[in-house]
Short mmCIF file of C-alpha atoms in Angstrom, two decimals:
data_model
loop_
_atom_site.label_atom_id
_atom_site.label_comp_id
_atom_site.label_asym_id
_atom_site.label_seq_id
_atom_site.Cartn_x
_atom_site.Cartn_y
_atom_site.Cartn_z
CA UNK A 1 -38.57 -24.36 -25.74
CA UNK A 2 -38.72 -28.07 -26.48
CA UNK A 3 -37.63 -29.24 -29.89
CA UNK A 4 -40.42 -29.92 -32.37
CA UNK A 5 -40.50 -33.18 -34.32
CA UNK A 6 -38.23 -33.64 -37.35
CA UNK A 7 -40.89 -32.74 -39.93
CA UNK A 8 -41.66 -29.47 -38.14
CA UNK A 9 -37.94 -28.74 -37.68
CA UNK A 10 -37.44 -29.20 -41.41
CA UNK A 11 -40.37 -26.88 -42.15
CA UNK A 12 -39.04 -24.19 -39.80
CA UNK A 13 -35.57 -24.54 -41.30
CA UNK A 14 -36.93 -24.03 -44.82
CA UNK A 15 -39.02 -21.05 -43.71
CA UNK A 16 -36.05 -19.37 -41.99
CA UNK A 17 -33.70 -20.05 -44.92
CA UNK A 18 -36.27 -18.66 -47.36
CA UNK A 19 -36.68 -15.55 -45.23
CA UNK A 20 -32.93 -15.15 -44.95
CA UNK A 21 -32.52 -15.47 -48.70
CA UNK A 22 -35.14 -12.82 -49.33
CA UNK A 23 -33.44 -10.46 -46.86
CA UNK A 24 -30.02 -10.75 -48.48
CA UNK A 25 -29.40 -7.58 -50.42
CA UNK A 26 -31.31 -5.54 -47.86
CA UNK A 27 -29.20 -6.81 -44.98
CA UNK A 28 -25.49 -7.58 -45.29
CA UNK A 29 -25.04 -11.21 -46.32
CA UNK A 30 -22.74 -11.99 -43.40
CA UNK A 31 -25.37 -10.82 -40.94
CA UNK A 32 -28.04 -13.00 -42.52
CA UNK A 33 -25.63 -15.96 -42.58
CA UNK A 34 -24.78 -15.34 -38.92
CA UNK A 35 -28.48 -15.39 -38.03
CA UNK A 36 -29.19 -18.54 -39.99
CA UNK A 37 -26.17 -20.34 -38.54
CA UNK A 38 -28.17 -20.80 -35.34
CA UNK A 39 -30.29 -23.32 -37.24
CA UNK A 40 -27.27 -25.66 -37.32
CA UNK A 41 -27.52 -25.85 -33.53
CA UNK A 42 -31.33 -26.28 -33.48
CA UNK A 43 -31.62 -22.75 -32.12
CA UNK A 44 -34.60 -21.73 -34.21
CA UNK A 45 -35.66 -19.12 -31.68
CA UNK A 46 -32.27 -17.40 -31.81
CA UNK A 47 -32.30 -17.42 -35.61
CA UNK A 48 -35.79 -15.92 -35.51
CA UNK A 49 -34.90 -13.29 -32.88
CA UNK A 50 -31.69 -12.29 -34.61
CA UNK A 51 -33.40 -11.76 -37.96
CA UNK A 52 -36.11 -9.69 -36.24
CA UNK A 53 -33.49 -7.60 -34.45
CA UNK A 54 -31.51 -6.92 -37.63
CA UNK A 55 -34.62 -5.92 -39.57
CA UNK A 56 -35.34 -3.38 -36.86
CA UNK A 57 -31.72 -2.28 -36.39
CA UNK A 58 -31.14 -1.72 -40.12
CA UNK A 59 -34.68 -0.33 -40.54
CA UNK A 60 -35.42 -2.33 -43.67
CA UNK A 61 -38.76 -2.97 -45.30
CA UNK A 62 -40.24 -6.45 -45.55
CA UNK A 63 -43.14 -7.70 -47.60
CA UNK A 64 -46.50 -8.72 -46.21
CA UNK A 65 -45.61 -12.31 -47.12
CA UNK A 66 -42.34 -12.12 -45.15
CA UNK A 67 -44.20 -10.68 -42.19
CA UNK A 68 -46.77 -13.49 -42.36
CA UNK A 69 -43.92 -16.00 -42.48
CA UNK A 70 -42.46 -14.50 -39.31
CA UNK A 71 -45.88 -14.82 -37.67
CA UNK A 72 -46.15 -18.44 -38.80
CA UNK A 73 -42.70 -19.27 -37.44
CA UNK A 74 -43.52 -17.59 -34.13
CA UNK A 75 -46.66 -19.70 -33.85
CA UNK A 76 -44.87 -22.93 -34.72
CA UNK A 77 -42.04 -22.40 -32.24
CA UNK A 78 -44.43 -21.15 -29.55
CA UNK A 79 -43.00 -17.65 -29.48
CA UNK A 80 -46.26 -15.92 -28.69
CA UNK A 81 -44.47 -14.44 -25.68
CA UNK A 82 -42.41 -12.49 -28.21
CA UNK A 83 -45.55 -10.68 -29.35
CA UNK A 84 -44.01 -7.21 -28.98
CA UNK A 85 -41.05 -8.17 -31.15
CA UNK A 86 -43.37 -9.55 -33.80
CA UNK A 87 -45.61 -6.50 -33.71
CA UNK A 88 -42.53 -4.28 -34.13
CA UNK A 89 -41.93 -6.05 -37.43
CA UNK A 90 -45.31 -4.85 -38.65
CA UNK A 91 -43.91 -1.31 -38.80
CA UNK A 92 -41.40 -2.58 -41.39
CA UNK A 93 -43.98 -4.01 -43.79
CA UNK A 94 -43.79 -2.12 -47.08
CA UNK A 95 -46.95 -0.44 -48.19
#
């Protein structure tokens, strides 16, 4: 994955941090912090993947808005090849 421009990187960073903040309390804070630490190394994909994995592993519920944010991030970072992972998140959307 090539790095997006600085404006896009900033947008992705804010989106991931916002998601992480909303997941704290459902996921242990240290796990969320661990996931978001990848941002410091411009590893947006790893931050994204790790949050997805922990949502699934801890079987937590996310909102429709959080799910849409994950979809938006996947589109921005060209993670369409991670479609299965993203679709798995849909099973965690609260009803």
